[in-house]
PDB file of C-alpha atoms in Angstrom:
ATOM      1  CA  ASP A 970       0.354 -19.398  -5.344  1.00  0.00           C
ATOM      2  CA  THR A 971       1.826 -15.999  -4.480  1.00  0.00           C
ATOM      3  CA  GLU A 972      -1.111 -13.828  -5.396  1.00  0.00           C
ATOM      4  CA  VAL A 973      -3.947 -11.930  -3.826  1.00  0.00           C
ATOM      5  CA  THR A 974      -6.986 -12.178  -6.073  1.00  0.00           C
ATOM      6  CA  GLN A 975      -9.680  -9.524  -5.981  1.00  0.00           C
ATOM      7  CA  THR A 976     -13.075  -9.694  -7.657  1.00  0.00           C
ATOM      8  CA  PRO A 977     -14.663  -7.970  -9.385  1.00  0.00           C
ATOM      9  CA  LYS A 978     -12.052  -5.788 -11.084  1.00  0.00           C
ATOM     10  CA  HIS A 979     -14.631  -3.098 -11.837  1.00  0.00           C
ATOM     11  CA  LEU A 980     -17.957  -2.370 -10.161  1.00  0.00           C
ATOM     12  CA  VAL A 981     -20.567   0.288 -10.823  1.00  0.00           C
ATOM     13  CA  MET A 982     -23.312   0.551  -8.242  1.00  0.00           C
ATOM     14  CA  GLY A 983     -26.163   2.847  -7.375  1.00  0.00           C
ATOM     15  CA  MET A 984     -26.474   4.506  -4.004  1.00  0.00           C
ATOM     16  CA  THR A 985     -29.247   2.137  -2.922  1.00  0.00           C
ATOM     17  CA  ASN A 986     -27.499  -1.056  -4.010  1.00  0.00           C
ATOM     18  CA  LYS A 987     -25.847  -3.703  -1.881  1.00  0.00           C
ATOM     19  CA  LYS A 988     -22.716  -5.291  -3.275  1.00  0.00           C
ATOM     20  CA  SER A 989     -19.662  -7.148  -2.023  1.00  0.00           C
ATOM     21  CA  LEU A 990     -15.986  -7.061  -2.876  1.00  0.00           C
ATOM     22  CA  LYS A 991     -14.044 -10.288  -2.515  1.00  0.00           C
ATOM     23  CA  CYS A 992     -10.415 -10.996  -1.778  1.00  0.00           C
ATOM     24  CA  GLU A 993      -8.689 -14.365  -1.684  1.00  0.00           C
ATOM     25  CA  GLN A 994      -5.160 -15.540  -0.896  1.00  0.00           C
ATOM     26  CA  HIS A 995      -3.675 -19.018  -0.540  1.00  0.00           C
ATOM     27  CA  MET A 996      -0.264 -18.118   0.830  1.00  0.00           C
ATOM     28  CA  GLY A 997      -1.146 -19.017   4.405  1.00  0.00           C
ATOM     29  CA  HIS A 998      -1.008 -15.365   5.396  1.00  0.00           C
ATOM     30  CA  ARG A 999      -2.793 -14.673   8.674  1.00  0.00           C
ATOM     31  CA  ALA A1000      -3.237 -10.908   8.338  1.00  0.00           C
ATOM     32  CA  MET A1001      -5.429  -9.298   5.697  1.00  0.00           C
ATOM     33  CA  TYR A1002      -6.141  -5.668   4.971  1.00  0.00           C
ATOM     34  CA  TRP A1003      -8.523  -3.405   3.107  1.00  0.00           C
ATOM     35  CA  TYR A1004      -7.145  -0.152   1.710  1.00  0.00           C
ATOM     36  CA  LYS A1005      -8.910   2.606  -0.196  1.00  0.00           C
ATOM     37  CA  GLN A1006      -7.085   4.670  -2.796  1.00  0.00           C
ATOM     38  CA  LYS A1007      -8.448   7.790  -4.451  1.00  0.00           C
ATOM     39  CA  ALA A1008      -6.892   9.175  -7.623  1.00  0.00           C
ATOM     40  CA  LYS A1009      -3.412  10.652  -7.126  1.00  0.00           C
ATOM     41  CA  LYS A1010      -3.553   9.856  -3.396  1.00  0.00           C
ATOM     42  CA  PRO A1011      -1.790   7.191  -1.335  1.00  0.00           C
ATOM     43  CA  PRO A1012      -3.578   4.024  -0.199  1.00  0.00           C
ATOM     44  CA  GLU A1013      -5.412   4.601   3.093  1.00  0.00           C
ATOM     45  CA  LEU A1014      -5.934   1.812   5.576  1.00  0.00           C
ATOM     46  CA  MET A1015      -9.552   0.849   6.295  1.00  0.00           C
ATOM     47  CA  PHE A1016      -9.506  -2.478   8.150  1.00  0.00           C
ATOM     48  CA  VAL A1017      -7.053  -5.054   9.439  1.00  0.00           C
ATOM     49  CA  TYR A1018      -7.910  -8.678  10.161  1.00  0.00           C
ATOM     50  CA  SER A1019      -5.562 -10.864  12.100  1.00  0.00           C
ATOM     51  CA  TYR A1020      -6.292 -14.565  12.477  1.00  0.00           C
ATOM     52  CA  GLU A1021      -9.772 -13.914  11.110  1.00  0.00           C
ATOM     53  CA  LYS A1022     -10.580 -11.339  13.766  1.00  0.00           C
ATOM     54  CA  LEU A1023     -11.002  -7.635  13.146  1.00  0.00           C
ATOM     55  CA  SER A1024      -8.079  -5.898  14.824  1.00  0.00           C
ATOM     56  CA  ILE A1025      -8.213  -2.417  13.348  1.00  0.00           C
ATOM     57  CA  ASN A1026     -11.097  -0.326  12.035  1.00  0.00           C
ATOM     58  CA  GLU A1027      -9.871   3.091  10.982  1.00  0.00           C
ATOM     59  CA  SER A1028     -13.169   4.807  11.837  1.00  0.00           C
ATOM     60  CA  VAL A1029     -14.676   3.647   8.575  1.00  0.00           C
ATOM     61  CA  PRO A1030     -18.398   4.487   8.055  1.00  0.00           C
ATOM     62  CA  SER A1031     -20.771   1.622   8.746  1.00  0.00           C
ATOM     63  CA  ARG A1032     -21.863   1.520   5.108  1.00  0.00           C
ATOM     64  CA  PHE A1033     -18.628  -0.477   4.685  1.00  0.00           C
ATOM     65  CA  SER A1034     -18.826  -3.822   6.473  1.00  0.00           C
ATOM     66  CA  PRO A1035     -15.844  -6.193   6.411  1.00  0.00           C
ATOM     67  CA  GLU A1036     -16.063  -9.926   6.886  1.00  0.00           C
ATOM     68  CA  CYS A1037     -13.423 -12.634   7.142  1.00  0.00           C
ATOM     69  CA  PRO A1038     -15.171 -16.011   6.701  1.00  0.00           C
ATOM     70  CA  ASN A1039     -11.912 -17.961   6.872  1.00  0.00           C
ATOM     71  CA  SER A1040      -8.170 -17.471   6.743  1.00  0.00           C
ATOM     72  CA  SER A1041      -8.119 -17.259   2.939  1.00  0.00           C
ATOM     73  CA  LEU A1042     -11.060 -14.978   2.289  1.00  0.00           C
ATOM     74  CA  LEU A1043     -11.841 -11.369   3.022  1.00  0.00           C
ATOM     75  CA  ASN A1044     -15.025  -9.618   1.962  1.00  0.00           C
ATOM     76  CA  LEU A1045     -16.101  -5.998   2.009  1.00  0.00           C
ATOM     77  CA  HIS A1046     -19.872  -5.544   2.000  1.00  0.00           C
ATOM     78  CA  LEU A1047     -21.110  -2.265   0.600  1.00  0.00           C
ATOM     79  CA  HIS A1048     -24.491  -0.667   1.248  1.00  0.00           C
ATOM     80  CA  ALA A1049     -25.906   2.810   0.672  1.00  0.00           C
ATOM     81  CA  LEU A1050     -22.649   4.198  -0.609  1.00  0.00           C
ATOM     82  CA  GLN A1051     -22.106   7.783  -1.680  1.00  0.00           C
ATOM     83  CA  PRO A1052     -20.500   9.019  -4.913  1.00  0.00           C
ATOM     84  CA  GLU A1053     -17.466  10.149  -2.894  1.00  0.00           C
ATOM     85  CA  ASP A1054     -16.841   6.492  -2.007  1.00  0.00           C
ATOM     86  CA  SER A1055     -15.807   5.900  -5.600  1.00  0.00           C
ATOM     87  CA  ALA A1056     -12.198   4.729  -5.455  1.00  0.00           C
ATOM     88  CA  LEU A1057      -9.829   1.826  -5.964  1.00  0.00           C
ATOM     89  CA  TYR A1058     -10.268  -0.692  -3.149  1.00  0.00           C
ATOM     90  CA  LEU A1059      -7.138  -2.715  -2.493  1.00  0.00           C
ATOM     91  CA  CYS A1060      -6.861  -5.910  -0.512  1.00  0.00           C
ATOM     92  CA  ALA A1061      -3.517  -6.993   0.901  1.00  0.00           C
ATOM     93  CA  SER A1062      -2.168  -9.799   3.016  1.00  0.00           C
ATOM     94  CA  SER A1063       0.927 -10.450   5.075  1.00  0.00           C
ATOM     95  CA  GLN A1064       2.354 -13.403   6.896  1.00  0.00           C
ATOM     96  CA  ASP A1065       1.313 -12.037  10.250  1.00  0.00           C
ATOM     97  CA  ARG A1066       0.550  -8.774  12.003  1.00  0.00           C
ATOM     98  CA  GLY A1067       3.557  -6.550  11.845  1.00  0.00           C
ATOM     99  CA  ALA A1068       5.031  -8.436   8.923  1.00  0.00           C
ATOM    100  CA  TRP A1069       5.635  -5.839   6.323  1.00  0.00           C
ATOM    101  CA  GLY A1070       6.082  -6.316   2.632  1.00  0.00           C
ATOM    102  CA  TYR A1071       2.388  -6.840   2.034  1.00  0.00           C
ATOM    103  CA  THR A1072       1.178  -8.620  -1.065  1.00  0.00           C
ATOM    104  CA  PHE A1073      -1.471  -6.481  -2.689  1.00  0.00           C
ATOM    105  CA  GLY A1074      -4.212  -7.505  -5.057  1.00  0.00           C
ATOM    106  CA  SER A1075      -4.890  -5.548  -8.253  1.00  0.00           C
ATOM    107  CA  GLY A1076      -7.854  -3.836  -6.657  1.00  0.00           C
ATOM    108  CA  THR A1077     -11.514  -3.257  -7.452  1.00  0.00           C
ATOM    109  CA  ARG A1078     -12.308  -0.014  -9.214  1.00  0.00           C
ATOM    110  CA  LEU A1079     -15.607   1.083  -7.652  1.00  0.00           C
ATOM    111  CA  THR A1080     -17.855   3.760  -9.119  1.00  0.00           C
ATOM    112  CA  VAL A1081     -20.926   4.876  -7.180  1.00  0.00           C
ATOM    113  CA  VAL A1082     -23.566   6.588  -9.297  1.00  0.00           C
TER     114      VAL A1082
ATOM    115  CA  ASP B 522      -1.425  16.148   8.257  1.00  0.00           C
ATOM    116  CA  GLN B 523       0.864  14.045   6.074  1.00  0.00           C
ATOM    117  CA  GLN B 524       3.197  11.896   8.130  1.00  0.00           C
ATOM    118  CA  VAL B 525       5.009  10.579   5.062  1.00  0.00           C
ATOM    119  CA  LYS B 526       5.875  13.072   2.355  1.00  0.00           C
ATOM    120  CA  GLN B 527       7.175  12.663  -1.151  1.00  0.00           C
ATOM    121  CA  ASN B 528       7.631  16.179  -2.411  1.00  0.00           C
ATOM    122  CA  SER B 529       8.343  15.296  -6.027  1.00  0.00           C
ATOM    123  CA  PRO B 530       5.142  14.163  -7.757  1.00  0.00           C
ATOM    124  CA  SER B 531       7.120  13.134 -10.825  1.00  0.00           C
ATOM    125  CA  LEU B 532      10.651  12.430 -12.005  1.00  0.00           C
ATOM    126  CA  SER B 533      12.134  11.770 -15.450  1.00  0.00           C
ATOM    127  CA  VAL B 534      15.451   9.996 -15.896  1.00  0.00           C
ATOM    128  CA  GLN B 535      17.402   8.745 -18.894  1.00  0.00           C
ATOM    129  CA  GLU B 536      17.816   4.995 -19.227  1.00  0.00           C
ATOM    130  CA  GLY B 537      21.068   3.825 -17.650  1.00  0.00           C
ATOM    131  CA  ARG B 538      21.321   6.776 -15.267  1.00  0.00           C
ATOM    132  CA  ILE B 539      20.568   6.863 -11.572  1.00  0.00           C
ATOM    133  CA  SER B 540      17.047   7.536 -10.287  1.00  0.00           C
ATOM    134  CA  ILE B 541      16.802   9.045  -6.820  1.00  0.00           C
ATOM    135  CA  LEU B 542      13.423   9.155  -5.151  1.00  0.00           C
ATOM    136  CA  ASN B 543      13.128  11.029  -1.879  1.00  0.00           C
ATOM    137  CA  CYS B 544      10.858  10.655   1.120  1.00  0.00           C
ATOM    138  CA  ASP B 545      10.540  12.591   4.370  1.00  0.00           C
ATOM    139  CA  TYR B 546       8.599  11.662   7.468  1.00  0.00           C
ATOM    140  CA  THR B 547       7.469  13.545  10.532  1.00  0.00           C
ATOM    141  CA  ASN B 548       6.669  10.841  13.076  1.00  0.00           C
ATOM    142  CA  SER B 549       9.749   9.973  15.108  1.00  0.00           C
ATOM    143  CA  MET B 550       8.029   6.739  16.239  1.00  0.00           C
ATOM    144  CA  PHE B 551       8.355   5.258  12.766  1.00  0.00           C
ATOM    145  CA  ASP B 552      11.042   2.614  12.766  1.00  0.00           C
ATOM    146  CA  TYR B 553      10.403   0.599   9.636  1.00  0.00           C
ATOM    147  CA  PHE B 554      10.281   1.965   6.124  1.00  0.00           C
ATOM    148  CA  LEU B 555       9.242   0.435   2.851  1.00  0.00           C
ATOM    149  CA  TRP B 556       9.118   1.243  -0.825  1.00  0.00           C
ATOM    150  CA  TYR B 557       6.365  -0.008  -3.085  1.00  0.00           C
ATOM    151  CA  LYS B 558       6.110   0.213  -6.858  1.00  0.00           C
ATOM    152  CA  LYS B 559       2.776   0.489  -8.628  1.00  0.00           C
ATOM    153  CA  TYR B 560       1.982   0.017 -12.309  1.00  0.00           C
ATOM    154  CA  PRO B 561      -1.350   1.273 -13.683  1.00  0.00           C
ATOM    155  CA  ALA B 562      -4.253  -1.126 -13.100  1.00  0.00           C
ATOM    156  CA  GLU B 563      -2.197  -3.190 -10.654  1.00  0.00           C
ATOM    157  CA  GLY B 564      -1.843  -3.211  -6.891  1.00  0.00           C
ATOM    158  CA  PRO B 565       1.353  -1.925  -5.263  1.00  0.00           C
ATOM    159  CA  THR B 566       4.283  -4.347  -5.224  1.00  0.00           C
ATOM    160  CA  PHE B 567       6.695  -4.444  -2.313  1.00  0.00           C
ATOM    161  CA  LEU B 568      10.175  -3.438  -3.442  1.00  0.00           C
ATOM    162  CA  ILE B 569      12.563  -2.993  -0.541  1.00  0.00           C
ATOM    163  CA  SER B 570      12.522  -2.099   3.147  1.00  0.00           C
ATOM    164  CA  ILE B 571      14.810  -0.786   5.835  1.00  0.00           C
ATOM    165  CA  SER B 572      14.730  -0.918   9.595  1.00  0.00           C
ATOM    166  CA  SER B 573      15.733   2.096  11.667  1.00  0.00           C
ATOM    167  CA  ILE B 574      18.737   0.241  13.051  1.00  0.00           C
ATOM    168  CA  LYS B 575      20.305   0.392   9.592  1.00  0.00           C
ATOM    169  CA  ASP B 576      21.234   3.280   7.348  1.00  0.00           C
ATOM    170  CA  LYS B 577      21.425   1.360   4.074  1.00  0.00           C
ATOM    171  CA  ASN B 578      19.841  -1.675   2.481  1.00  0.00           C
ATOM    172  CA  GLU B 579      20.665  -2.956  -0.966  1.00  0.00           C
ATOM    173  CA  ASP B 580      18.873  -5.380  -3.258  1.00  0.00           C
ATOM    174  CA  GLY B 581      20.239  -5.625  -6.762  1.00  0.00           C
ATOM    175  CA  ARG B 582      19.730  -2.324  -8.559  1.00  0.00           C
ATOM    176  CA  PHE B 583      17.765  -0.877  -5.649  1.00  0.00           C
ATOM    177  CA  THR B 584      19.300   0.740  -2.573  1.00  0.00           C
ATOM    178  CA  VAL B 585      17.465   2.514   0.205  1.00  0.00           C
ATOM    179  CA  PHE B 586      19.268   4.997   2.439  1.00  0.00           C
ATOM    180  CA  LEU B 587      17.915   6.154   5.783  1.00  0.00           C
ATOM    181  CA  ASN B 588      18.968   9.301   7.654  1.00  0.00           C
ATOM    182  CA  LYS B 589      17.118   9.126  10.958  1.00  0.00           C
ATOM    183  CA  SER B 590      18.324  12.451  12.281  1.00  0.00           C
ATOM    184  CA  ALA B 591      16.963  14.183   9.187  1.00  0.00           C
ATOM    185  CA  LYS B 592      13.868  11.940   9.051  1.00  0.00           C
ATOM    186  CA  HIS B 593      14.696  11.318   5.428  1.00  0.00           C
ATOM    187  CA  LEU B 594      15.038   8.283   3.229  1.00  0.00           C
ATOM    188  CA  SER B 595      15.805   7.835  -0.419  1.00  0.00           C
ATOM    189  CA  LEU B 596      15.554   5.076  -2.998  1.00  0.00           C
ATOM    190  CA  HIS B 597      18.324   4.801  -5.562  1.00  0.00           C
ATOM    191  CA  ILE B 598      17.820   2.809  -8.745  1.00  0.00           C
ATOM    192  CA  VAL B 599      21.005   2.120 -10.706  1.00  0.00           C
ATOM    193  CA  PRO B 600      20.981   1.712 -13.638  1.00  0.00           C
ATOM    194  CA  SER B 601      17.450   2.851 -14.413  1.00  0.00           C
ATOM    195  CA  GLN B 602      15.503   0.831 -16.977  1.00  0.00           C
ATOM    196  CA  PRO B 603      12.331   1.672 -18.927  1.00  0.00           C
ATOM    197  CA  GLY B 604      10.520  -1.088 -17.005  1.00  0.00           C
ATOM    198  CA  ASP B 605      11.126   0.883 -13.822  1.00  0.00           C
ATOM    199  CA  SER B 606       8.625   3.505 -14.999  1.00  0.00           C
ATOM    200  CA  ALA B 607       5.906   3.377 -12.343  1.00  0.00           C
ATOM    201  CA  VAL B 608       4.600   5.190  -9.295  1.00  0.00           C
ATOM    202  CA  TYR B 609       6.796   4.664  -6.236  1.00  0.00           C
ATOM    203  CA  PHE B 610       5.275   4.887  -2.774  1.00  0.00           C
ATOM    204  CA  CYS B 611       7.313   5.417   0.343  1.00  0.00           C
ATOM    205  CA  ALA B 612       5.679   3.893   3.435  1.00  0.00           C
ATOM    206  CA  ALA B 613       6.395   3.754   7.137  1.00  0.00           C
ATOM    207  CA  SER B 614       5.317   1.909  10.223  1.00  0.00           C
ATOM    208  CA  GLY B 615       6.129   2.275  13.872  1.00  0.00           C
ATOM    209  CA  GLN B 616       6.395   0.820  17.295  1.00  0.00           C
ATOM    210  CA  THR B 617       2.942   1.857  18.453  1.00  0.00           C
ATOM    211  CA  SER B 618       1.063  -0.062  15.806  1.00  0.00           C
ATOM    212  CA  TYR B 619       2.895  -2.219  13.356  1.00  0.00           C
ATOM    213  CA  ASP B 620      -0.292  -2.875  11.442  1.00  0.00           C
ATOM    214  CA  LYS B 621      -0.675   0.719  10.419  1.00  0.00           C
ATOM    215  CA  VAL B 622       1.517   1.252   7.414  1.00  0.00           C
ATOM    216  CA  ILE B 623       1.287   4.881   6.328  1.00  0.00           C
ATOM    217  CA  PHE B 624       1.880   5.589   2.666  1.00  0.00           C
ATOM    218  CA  GLY B 625       3.271   8.721   1.088  1.00  0.00           C
ATOM    219  CA  PRO B 626       1.549  10.324  -1.919  1.00  0.00           C
ATOM    220  CA  GLY B 627       3.854   8.684  -4.454  1.00  0.00           C
ATOM    221  CA  THR B 628       6.348   9.784  -7.092  1.00  0.00           C
ATOM    222  CA  SER B 629       5.746   8.924 -10.724  1.00  0.00           C
ATOM    223  CA  LEU B 630       9.035   7.852 -12.319  1.00  0.00           C
ATOM    224  CA  SER B 631       9.501   7.891 -16.080  1.00  0.00           C
ATOM    225  CA  VAL B 632      12.630   6.278 -17.463  1.00  0.00           C
ATOM    226  CA  ILE B 633      13.249   7.517 -20.977  1.00  0.00           C
ATOM    227  CA  PRO B 634      14.901   5.094 -23.423  1.00  0.00           C
TER     228      PRO B 634
END
């Protein structure tokens, strides 16, 4: 298995909703990442997990809450989002911290209404 | 403040000819550079990388050239094929934090049959 699987592929949520994005990989990778990509912009790093511990938080608002329950799973919990948070949310993994050539998932297209 | 720049938002090339995608960076601490390819509705796919100790890396039809003094790298695709039509992201990482891969804004390549 050489894939990063993200669910759901599309999500529409209201500003008062709570939802979660899920990411799964079975490649034995020990680093996992959340990126956010707005239209016609590059992916922007949000969080890095290494060995299931949060190692980087790029000053992301607290309405985004990451969680790494085990080495294969990465969640992003969403609460009280704003319309400007609408974007493509990409999960990626790599063998270890500092190992480039990430494997990206297909992303979750999030729309906040 | 864009640390990784791709000044051509789009490029069109005839099938069989060479595609040259350019990238400039401003941070002299970057020492590892990557190219990713992205099709619509998919996550980015790692293509090729180069370390700052090299000036060229080749993988099949893809070659990346690095000019450290000019803070410039380029991706050459020879020969170009219609399946190469995608958005290409240049990315960089550095000694201070290998986890933080910074992406450029992307160049949309169209290979015309």
